[in-house]
Tab-separated table of C-alpha atoms in Angstrom:
chain	number	residue	atom	x	y	z
Y	287	MET	CA	10.807	-10.624	-24.422
Y	288	LEU	CA	11.896	-8.160	-26.979
Y	289	ALA	CA	14.693	-6.057	-25.608
Y	290	THR	CA	15.711	-2.647	-26.703
Y	291	THR	CA	18.429	-2.755	-29.379
Y	292	LEU	CA	21.496	-0.564	-29.663
Y	293	PHE	CA	23.091	0.544	-32.852
Y	294	MET	CA	25.125	3.615	-33.616
Y	295	ALA	CA	24.933	5.696	-36.776
Y	296	PRO	CA	26.059	9.308	-37.287
Y	297	GLY	CA	24.320	11.113	-34.467
Y	298	VAL	CA	21.988	8.165	-33.695
Y	299	ALA	CA	21.926	5.853	-30.622
Y	300	MET	CA	19.504	3.070	-29.835
Y	301	ALA	CA	18.911	1.131	-26.591
Y	302	GLN	CA	19.849	-2.565	-26.429
Y	303	SER	CA	18.417	-5.459	-24.406
Y	304	ALA	CA	19.082	-6.046	-20.741
Y	305	TRP	CA	18.820	-9.476	-19.107
Y	306	TRP	CA	15.225	-8.752	-18.022
Y	307	THR	CA	12.610	-6.206	-19.011
Y	308	PRO	CA	10.160	-5.434	-16.164
Y	309	PRO	CA	6.489	-5.791	-17.176
Y	310	SER	CA	4.514	-2.588	-17.572
Y	311	TRP	CA	2.767	-3.232	-14.249
Y	312	LEU	CA	6.069	-2.993	-12.353
Y	313	ALA	CA	8.606	-0.181	-12.575
Y	314	THR	CA	8.171	3.086	-14.397
Y	315	PRO	CA	10.347	6.205	-14.205
Y	316	VAL	CA	7.553	7.961	-12.312
Y	317	ALA	CA	7.080	5.395	-9.506
Y	318	GLN	CA	9.884	2.860	-9.120
Y	319	PRO	CA	9.424	-0.195	-6.853
Y	320	VAL	CA	10.950	-0.021	-3.386
Y	321	THR	CA	14.530	-1.290	-3.237
Y	322	GLY	CA	16.308	-1.864	0.064
Y	323	LEU	CA	15.446	-0.844	3.618
Y	324	TYR	CA	12.315	1.208	4.349
Y	325	LEU	CA	10.348	2.486	7.344
Y	326	SER	CA	6.597	3.020	7.478
Y	327	GLY	CA	3.865	4.055	9.854
Y	328	GLY	CA	0.202	4.934	9.838
Y	329	ALA	CA	-2.846	5.595	11.978
Y	330	GLY	CA	-6.581	5.963	11.577
Y	331	TRP	CA	-10.068	4.648	12.310
Y	332	ASN	CA	-10.724	1.144	13.652
Y	333	HIS	CA	-14.006	-0.753	13.830
Y	334	ALA	CA	-14.145	-3.824	16.087
Y	335	ASP	CA	-16.943	-6.322	15.428
Y	336	LYS	CA	-19.140	-7.661	18.233
Y	337	ARG	CA	-17.451	-10.481	20.165
Y	338	ASN	CA	-19.687	-13.302	21.367
Y	339	ALA	CA	-18.807	-14.858	24.730
Y	340	THR	CA	-19.676	-17.962	26.695
Y	341	SER	CA	-19.285	-18.185	30.471
Y	342	ASP	CA	-17.280	-21.353	30.999
Y	343	GLY	CA	-18.756	-24.137	33.180
Y	344	GLY	CA	-17.168	-25.218	36.430
Y	345	ALA	CA	-18.338	-22.691	39.068
Y	346	ASN	CA	-21.654	-21.391	40.348
Y	347	GLY	CA	-23.911	-18.657	39.017
Y	348	PHE	CA	-22.854	-17.460	35.579
Y	349	PHE	CA	-20.218	-20.154	35.360
Y	350	ASP	CA	-22.078	-23.293	36.389
Y	351	ALA	CA	-22.282	-26.470	34.340
Y	352	THR	CA	-25.743	-25.720	32.915
Y	353	VAL	CA	-25.297	-25.147	29.204
Y	354	GLY	CA	-28.363	-23.030	28.519
Y	355	ASN	CA	-28.170	-19.242	28.581
Y	356	ARG	CA	-24.420	-19.092	29.108
Y	357	GLN	CA	-24.040	-17.009	25.952
Y	358	GLY	CA	-23.623	-13.268	25.823
Y	359	SER	CA	-21.772	-10.622	23.818
Y	360	PHE	CA	-19.654	-7.490	24.049
Y	361	LYS	CA	-20.033	-4.645	21.561
Y	362	PHE	CA	-17.530	-1.855	21.006
Y	363	SER	CA	-17.701	1.736	19.792
Y	364	GLU	CA	-15.575	3.089	16.965
Y	365	GLY	CA	-11.948	3.545	17.915
Y	366	TRP	CA	-8.538	4.108	16.449
Y	367	GLY	CA	-5.452	2.142	15.546
Y	368	GLY	CA	-1.894	2.579	14.388
Y	369	GLN	CA	1.089	0.635	13.137
Y	370	VAL	CA	4.812	1.034	12.490
Y	371	ALA	CA	7.017	-1.252	10.438
Y	372	VAL	CA	10.527	-1.815	9.131
Y	373	GLY	CA	10.889	-3.698	5.867
Y	374	TRP	CA	12.901	-4.544	2.792
Y	375	GLY	CA	11.969	-3.992	-0.842
Y	376	PHE	CA	13.389	-6.412	-3.409
Y	377	GLY	CA	13.136	-4.033	-6.372
Y	378	ASN	CA	10.645	-6.189	-8.291
Y	379	GLY	CA	7.410	-5.215	-6.528
Y	380	LEU	CA	7.845	-7.627	-3.611
Y	381	ARG	CA	8.337	-6.375	-0.049
Y	382	ALA	CA	8.647	-8.033	3.376
Y	383	GLU	CA	8.373	-6.350	6.768
Y	384	VAL	CA	7.970	-6.722	10.518
Y	385	GLU	CA	5.118	-4.672	11.979
Y	386	GLY	CA	4.052	-3.559	15.435
Y	387	ASN	CA	0.416	-2.472	15.814
Y	388	PHE	CA	-2.083	-1.108	18.341
Y	389	ARG	CA	-5.873	-0.699	18.399
Y	390	ASP	CA	-8.185	0.840	21.028
Y	391	ASN	CA	-12.004	0.600	21.170
Y	392	PRO	CA	-14.293	1.513	24.107
Y	393	THR	CA	-17.075	-0.877	25.154
Y	394	SER	CA	-20.541	0.255	24.086
Y	395	ASN	CA	-22.904	-2.540	25.106
Y	396	VAL	CA	-23.182	-5.893	26.896
Y	397	GLY	CA	-25.957	-8.321	26.023
Y	398	GLY	CA	-27.145	-11.885	26.540
Y	399	TRP	CA	-26.890	-14.244	29.533
Y	400	SER	CA	-30.665	-14.373	29.657
Y	401	SER	CA	-32.027	-15.651	33.021
Y	402	ARG	CA	-28.514	-15.659	34.470
Y	403	GLY	CA	-28.085	-13.762	37.694
Y	404	VAL	CA	-26.926	-13.922	41.297
Y	405	GLY	CA	-29.136	-12.715	44.062
Y	406	SER	CA	-31.721	-10.864	41.930
Y	407	THR	CA	-33.793	-11.696	38.889
Y	408	SER	CA	-31.743	-10.849	35.826
Y	409	GLY	CA	-32.704	-8.208	33.275
Y	410	ASN	CA	-31.180	-6.104	30.534
Y	411	PHE	CA	-27.780	-4.458	30.877
Y	412	PHE	CA	-27.018	-0.775	31.080
Y	413	SER	CA	-24.455	0.523	28.583
Y	414	GLY	CA	-21.027	-1.134	28.653
Y	415	THR	CA	-17.931	0.022	30.497
Y	416	GLY	CA	-14.194	-0.328	29.930
Y	417	ARG	CA	-12.309	-0.701	26.676
Y	418	MET	CA	-10.544	-3.265	24.511
Y	419	ARG	CA	-6.910	-2.649	23.565
Y	420	GLN	CA	-5.106	-4.861	21.061
Y	421	TYR	CA	-1.410	-4.847	20.284
Y	422	GLY	CA	0.879	-7.279	18.545
Y	423	VAL	CA	3.673	-8.147	16.141
Y	424	MET	CA	3.088	-9.274	12.542
Y	425	VAL	CA	5.264	-10.484	9.683
Y	426	ASN	CA	3.862	-9.163	6.394
Y	427	GLY	CA	4.434	-9.636	2.690
Y	428	TYR	CA	3.383	-7.144	-0.011
Y	429	TYR	CA	3.231	-6.811	-3.765
Y	430	ASP	CA	3.355	-3.377	-5.423
Y	431	PHE	CA	1.647	-2.985	-8.789
Y	432	GLN	CA	2.207	-0.429	-11.537
Y	433	LEU	CA	-0.851	0.759	-13.435
Y	434	PRO	CA	-0.935	-0.912	-16.885
Y	435	ALA	CA	-0.400	0.991	-20.121
Y	436	TRP	CA	-4.104	0.958	-20.965
Y	437	PHE	CA	-5.002	2.672	-17.660
Y	438	PRO	CA	-5.877	6.377	-18.064
Y	439	ASN	CA	-3.090	8.819	-17.221
Y	440	MET	CA	-3.182	9.795	-13.536
Y	441	PRO	CA	-2.599	13.404	-12.425
Y	442	ILE	CA	-0.142	12.172	-9.768
Y	443	PRO	CA	1.980	8.996	-9.440
Y	444	VAL	CA	0.118	6.148	-7.716
Y	445	VAL	CA	1.162	2.579	-6.851
Y	446	PRO	CA	-1.555	0.088	-5.758
Y	447	TYR	CA	-0.459	-2.718	-3.439
Y	448	VAL	CA	-1.860	-5.746	-1.613
Y	449	GLY	CA	-0.467	-7.690	1.308
Y	450	GLY	CA	-1.079	-10.106	4.117
Y	451	GLY	CA	0.537	-11.204	7.335
Y	452	VAL	CA	0.503	-13.457	10.385
Y	453	GLY	CA	1.667	-12.947	13.931
Y	454	TRP	CA	0.664	-12.762	17.593
Y	455	ILE	CA	-1.922	-10.366	19.011
Y	456	TRP	CA	-2.466	-9.598	22.690
Y	457	THR	CA	-5.942	-8.389	23.676
Y	458	ASP	CA	-6.300	-6.393	26.885
Y	459	LEU	CA	-9.919	-6.292	28.059
Y	460	ASP	CA	-9.646	-3.431	30.534
Y	461	ASN	CA	-12.656	-3.634	32.903
Y	462	VAL	CA	-14.917	-4.580	30.000
Y	463	GLY	CA	-18.426	-5.308	31.230
Y	464	GLY	CA	-21.781	-3.937	32.225
Y	465	THR	CA	-24.359	-3.712	35.013
Y	466	ARG	CA	-27.778	-5.213	34.490
Y	467	VAL	CA	-31.162	-4.052	35.762
Y	468	ASN	CA	-32.769	-6.103	38.570
Y	469	SER	CA	-36.445	-6.920	38.926
Y	470	VAL	CA	-37.331	-3.527	40.393
Y	471	GLY	CA	-35.381	-1.445	37.866
Y	472	ARG	CA	-32.309	-0.880	40.000
Y	473	PRO	CA	-28.691	-1.873	39.375
Y	474	GLY	CA	-28.180	-5.596	39.829
Y	475	ASP	CA	-25.374	-7.913	38.812
Y	476	THR	CA	-22.208	-6.482	37.250
Y	477	ILE	CA	-20.111	-8.504	34.776
Y	478	THR	CA	-16.439	-7.501	34.538
Y	479	VAL	CA	-13.696	-8.971	32.378
Y	480	ASP	CA	-10.288	-7.531	33.287
Y	481	ASP	CA	-7.629	-9.735	31.703
Y	482	THR	CA	-5.058	-9.925	28.894
Y	483	ALA	CA	-4.567	-12.919	26.610
Y	484	GLY	CA	-2.636	-13.596	23.422
Y	485	ALA	CA	-3.713	-15.419	20.267
Y	486	PHE	CA	-2.635	-16.133	16.700
Y	487	GLY	CA	-3.413	-13.177	14.428
Y	488	TYR	CA	-3.801	-12.788	10.685
Y	489	GLN	CA	-4.470	-9.832	8.406
Y	490	GLY	CA	-5.115	-8.717	4.848
Y	491	ILE	CA	-4.115	-5.321	3.454
Y	492	ALA	CA	-4.964	-3.304	0.338
Y	493	GLY	CA	-3.694	0.212	-0.279
Y	494	LEU	CA	-2.409	2.968	-2.517
Y	495	ALA	CA	0.983	4.672	-2.305
Y	496	PHE	CA	1.511	8.189	-3.652
Y	497	PRO	CA	5.231	8.959	-4.208
Y	498	ILE	CA	6.209	12.515	-3.291
Y	499	PRO	CA	8.531	13.748	-6.077
Y	500	ALA	CA	10.074	16.482	-3.922
Y	501	VAL	CA	11.421	13.914	-1.414
Y	502	PRO	CA	12.952	10.836	-3.100
Y	503	GLY	CA	11.859	7.635	-1.358
Y	504	LEU	CA	8.937	9.213	0.538
Y	505	SER	CA	5.349	8.115	-0.199
Y	506	LEU	CA	1.960	8.893	1.310
Y	507	THR	CA	-0.090	5.727	1.903
Y	508	ALA	CA	-3.816	5.109	2.254
Y	509	GLU	CA	-4.935	1.590	3.096
Y	510	TYR	CA	-7.623	-0.760	4.378
Y	511	ARG	CA	-6.638	-3.458	6.878
Y	512	TYR	CA	-8.527	-6.455	8.197
Y	513	LEU	CA	-7.088	-8.015	11.376
Y	514	GLY	CA	-8.474	-11.162	12.966
Y	515	THR	CA	-7.505	-13.382	15.900
Y	516	LEU	CA	-8.464	-16.832	17.170
Y	517	GLN	CA	-10.800	-17.540	20.104
Y	518	THR	CA	-9.372	-16.967	23.609
Y	519	LYS	CA	-10.386	-17.345	27.263
Y	520	TYR	CA	-10.329	-14.483	29.791
Y	521	ASP	CA	-10.815	-14.297	33.556
Y	522	GLY	CA	-14.014	-12.602	34.679
Y	523	VAL	CA	-16.097	-11.927	37.780
Y	524	VAL	CA	-19.751	-11.266	38.580
Y	525	ARG	CA	-20.533	-8.903	41.454
Y	526	THR	CA	-23.788	-8.260	43.242
Y	527	ALA	CA	-25.247	-4.778	43.604
Y	528	SER	CA	-23.529	-4.528	46.997
Y	529	GLY	CA	-20.122	-5.250	45.442
Y	530	GLN	CA	-19.733	-8.824	46.678
Y	531	VAL	CA	-18.106	-11.375	44.332
Y	532	PRO	CA	-20.111	-14.576	44.685
Y	533	THR	CA	-18.770	-16.121	41.471
Y	534	ARG	CA	-15.801	-15.898	39.162
Y	535	GLY	CA	-14.590	-17.918	36.175
Y	536	LYS	CA	-13.553	-17.912	32.517
Y	537	PHE	CA	-15.253	-16.207	29.596
Y	538	GLU	CA	-14.550	-17.939	26.275
Y	539	ILE	CA	-14.660	-15.042	23.792
Y	540	ASP	CA	-14.682	-15.274	19.999
Y	541	GLY	CA	-11.696	-14.029	18.036
Y	542	ALA	CA	-11.461	-10.355	17.186
Y	543	ASN	CA	-12.433	-8.997	13.770
Y	544	ASN	CA	-11.090	-5.496	13.074
Y	545	HIS	CA	-11.602	-3.274	10.031
Y	546	SER	CA	-9.245	-0.299	9.790
Y	547	ALA	CA	-8.713	2.640	7.439
Y	548	MET	CA	-5.308	4.262	7.873
Y	549	LEU	CA	-3.240	7.077	6.420
Y	550	GLY	CA	0.529	6.969	6.736
Y	551	LEU	CA	3.990	7.532	5.334
Y	552	ARG	CA	6.594	5.155	3.940
Y	553	TYR	CA	10.228	6.142	3.474
Y	554	ALA	CA	12.721	4.090	1.493
Y	555	LEU	CA	16.139	4.847	2.972
Y	556	TRP	CA	19.078	5.878	0.853
Y	557	THR	CA	17.017	6.524	-2.277
Y	558	PRO	CA	19.337	8.609	-4.493
Y	559	PRO	CA	18.071	12.141	-5.102
Y	560	ALA	CA	17.659	13.516	-8.568
Y	561	PRO	CA	21.035	14.751	-9.868
Y	562	VAL	CA	21.705	18.438	-9.400
Y	563	ALA	CA	21.615	20.263	-12.690
Y	564	ALA	CA	25.093	21.043	-13.980
Y	565	PRO	CA	26.212	24.685	-14.066
Y	566	PRO	CA	25.272	26.510	-17.253
Y	567	VAL	CA	27.631	25.675	-20.097
Y	568	VAL	CA	29.016	28.385	-22.322
Y	569	PRO	CA	27.097	28.084	-25.585
Y	570	GLN	CA	29.070	26.579	-28.399
Y	571	ALA	CA	28.714	27.037	-32.069
Y	572	PRO	CA	25.501	25.451	-33.396
Y	573	GLN	CA	25.933	21.921	-34.625
Y	574	ALA	CA	25.590	21.467	-38.319
Y	575	VAL	CA	23.517	18.310	-37.808
Y	576	ALA	CA	21.214	17.694	-34.861
Y	577	ARG	CA	22.099	14.666	-32.748
Y	578	THR	CA	19.331	12.073	-32.641
Y	579	TYR	CA	18.929	9.180	-30.196
Y	580	LEU	CA	16.374	6.404	-30.639
Y	581	VAL	CA	15.077	4.278	-27.762
Y	582	PHE	CA	13.042	1.234	-28.766
Y	583	PHE	CA	10.410	-0.456	-26.616
Y	584	ASP	CA	8.901	-3.920	-26.321
Y	585	TRP	CA	5.389	-4.435	-27.649
Y	586	ASP	CA	2.795	-2.635	-25.496
Y	587	ARG	CA	5.481	-1.467	-23.032
Y	588	TYR	CA	6.773	1.900	-21.917
Y	589	ASN	CA	9.288	0.947	-19.188
Y	590	LEU	CA	13.041	1.559	-19.553
Y	591	THR	CA	15.833	-1.021	-19.358
Y	592	ASP	CA	19.234	-0.308	-17.808
Y	593	ARG	CA	20.747	-0.036	-21.290
Y	594	ALA	CA	18.053	2.425	-22.309
Y	595	ARG	CA	18.937	4.572	-19.306
Y	596	GLN	CA	22.589	4.546	-20.378
Y	597	ILE	CA	21.609	5.908	-23.786
Y	598	ILE	CA	19.442	8.597	-22.194
Y	599	THR	CA	22.321	9.434	-19.837
Y	600	GLU	CA	24.604	9.844	-22.840
Y	601	ALA	CA	22.055	12.125	-24.483
Y	602	ALA	CA	21.818	14.224	-21.286
Y	603	GLN	CA	25.613	14.493	-21.025
Y	604	ASN	CA	25.952	15.519	-24.667
Y	605	ALA	CA	23.156	18.057	-24.254
Y	606	ARG	CA	25.181	19.746	-21.513
Y	607	SER	CA	28.560	19.483	-23.221
Y	608	THR	CA	27.331	20.788	-26.590
Y	609	GLY	CA	25.246	23.567	-25.090
Y	610	SER	CA	21.946	22.330	-26.477
Y	611	THR	CA	19.154	24.728	-25.618
Y	612	ARG	CA	16.259	22.543	-26.696
Y	613	ILE	CA	15.624	18.798	-26.450
Y	614	GLU	CA	12.777	17.316	-28.452
Y	615	VAL	CA	11.256	14.037	-27.202
Y	616	ALA	CA	8.770	12.352	-29.545
Y	617	GLY	CA	6.924	9.094	-28.802
Y	618	HIS	CA	5.759	6.639	-31.450
Y	619	ALA	CA	3.921	3.297	-31.619
Y	620	ASP	CA	3.430	0.505	-34.146
Y	621	ARG	CA	0.048	-0.216	-35.770
Y	622	SER	CA	-0.940	-3.238	-33.652
Y	623	GLY	CA	-3.528	-1.311	-31.609
Y	624	THR	CA	-6.208	1.286	-32.196
Y	625	PRO	CA	-5.080	4.821	-33.086
Y	626	GLN	CA	-6.465	6.134	-29.783
Y	627	TYR	CA	-4.659	3.519	-27.699
Y	628	ASN	CA	-1.401	3.976	-29.609
Y	629	MET	CA	-1.561	7.726	-29.099
Y	630	GLY	CA	-1.752	7.222	-25.311
Y	631	LEU	CA	0.980	4.563	-25.376
Y	632	SER	CA	3.332	6.806	-27.351
Y	633	ARG	CA	2.667	9.613	-24.835
Y	634	ARG	CA	3.632	7.323	-21.925
Y	635	ARG	CA	6.829	6.325	-23.697
Y	636	ALA	CA	7.737	9.948	-24.294
Y	637	ASP	CA	6.931	10.877	-20.681
Y	638	ALA	CA	9.103	8.008	-19.423
Y	639	VAL	CA	12.097	9.228	-21.443
Y	640	ALA	CA	11.528	12.859	-20.429
Y	641	ALA	CA	11.342	11.860	-16.751
Y	642	GLU	CA	14.685	10.068	-17.018
Y	643	LEU	CA	16.269	13.122	-18.705
Y	644	VAL	CA	15.082	15.264	-15.799
Y	645	ARG	CA	16.494	12.710	-13.360
Y	646	GLN	CA	19.813	13.087	-15.198
Y	647	GLY	CA	19.845	16.827	-14.516
Y	648	ILE	CA	18.151	18.304	-17.583
Y	649	GLN	CA	15.797	21.168	-16.802
Y	650	ARG	CA	12.195	20.263	-17.633
Y	651	SER	CA	11.765	23.648	-19.306
Y	652	GLU	CA	14.367	22.630	-21.920
Y	653	ILE	CA	12.369	19.556	-22.982
Y	654	THR	CA	9.429	19.469	-25.374
Y	655	VAL	CA	7.350	16.291	-25.395
Y	656	GLU	CA	5.169	15.176	-28.298
Y	657	ALA	CA	3.251	11.992	-29.094
Y	658	PHE	CA	2.474	10.862	-32.655
Y	659	GLY	CA	0.942	7.437	-32.024
Y	660	GLU	CA	1.180	5.327	-35.170
Y	661	SER	CA	1.111	8.275	-37.594
Y	662	ARG	CA	4.887	8.450	-38.287
Y	663	PRO	CA	6.230	4.919	-38.713
Y	664	LEU	CA	9.954	4.373	-39.240
Y	665	VAL	CA	9.021	1.301	-41.277
Y	666	PRO	CA	5.701	1.502	-43.182
Y	667	THR	CA	3.448	-1.481	-42.377
Y	668	ALA	CA	-0.127	-2.619	-42.758
Y	669	ASP	CA	-2.572	-2.043	-39.919
Y	670	GLY	CA	-2.146	-4.520	-37.021
Y	671	VAL	CA	1.523	-5.329	-37.684
Y	672	ARG	CA	3.870	-5.393	-34.685
Y	673	GLU	CA	6.930	-3.660	-36.109
Y	674	PRO	CA	9.717	-3.296	-33.461
Y	675	GLN	CA	11.354	-0.276	-35.141
Y	676	ASN	CA	8.118	1.692	-34.928
Y	677	ARG	CA	7.914	1.305	-31.127
Y	678	ARG	CA	10.338	4.091	-30.300
Y	679	VAL	CA	11.048	7.474	-28.763
Y	680	GLU	CA	13.221	9.955	-30.636
Y	681	ILE	CA	15.460	12.327	-28.649
Y	682	VAL	CA	16.715	15.242	-30.748
Y	683	LEU	CA	19.259	17.730	-29.390
Y	684	ARG	CA	18.978	21.199	-30.956
């Protein structure tokens, strides 16, 4: 890793190496990784897949020992779900959290159990009744990415992330069932499952976070979640058309498979706000020589080290103390890439430095940002050469 290097000359400062330089797909001044405690929550649409069921042997009717035709299924309409979580960000893209979740889907259809019936010849079912509610606790891990340097500039900050988790999910089948048609077209047997059971749960998550610049630490999230559980048994009954209960037993029901799309918010606590701009300073006499600061970057990188931030902080402090009215920020690149790529890379470097100046209290209106790509090398080189001194941003105080 090439670190930024510090040297001082009259009016010139350069950034030196820190112990670690984050890769370009981690932190940037626009969207820093979460550090410390955070809270999150979201809600949205939930689709629950069909759950196949088998009436367990051991009783009469639906639940006798005959294997054939003991299979059926429950289908569910579209529903909704939500989740809340408390977590910890480690500052390097990794996060861990504990989540509580809830999902609710009404029953739409019951099918199967062909030739199974009590009292009357069996037929098809009417539409389903009841609803399935799922709730549980999960332990999740996440990784936040930063868009690479070659990715086109986005109009707003965005941080993709992926995650997964395990935990325990309780499923409440609240009067889930249906009434079938008898041989003369009238209501016949009614299947009802009214029970709650828990099972091991697992999930995968992919999403996008959109930091809100006006509120430090607050991000809007949009994500897809898959949640599954293992197979579980539930108590059920079969009633005749007159309401009698001639048979009861267990339904062995496949694990749940949920697909959710959720919108939410995540708030990292105690994120420091951008410094308040210092009161206007009485203009001083113009400096005879403009002060220039140089910040160097690693090859194909535009992120800032801690030392680089110290240099930019010094530039911001001097801009206020000397009464500078204009700050020029110019990005440059070496000749190891194409001219088009280097132009975009130099723009990202310049934007990163400008964003840090603003964070240090400099008004954005006082900053001009330019990108020159590989057109103005500090050290002339042949095409394709990785020259460290050409990977820089110049800060000039006027």
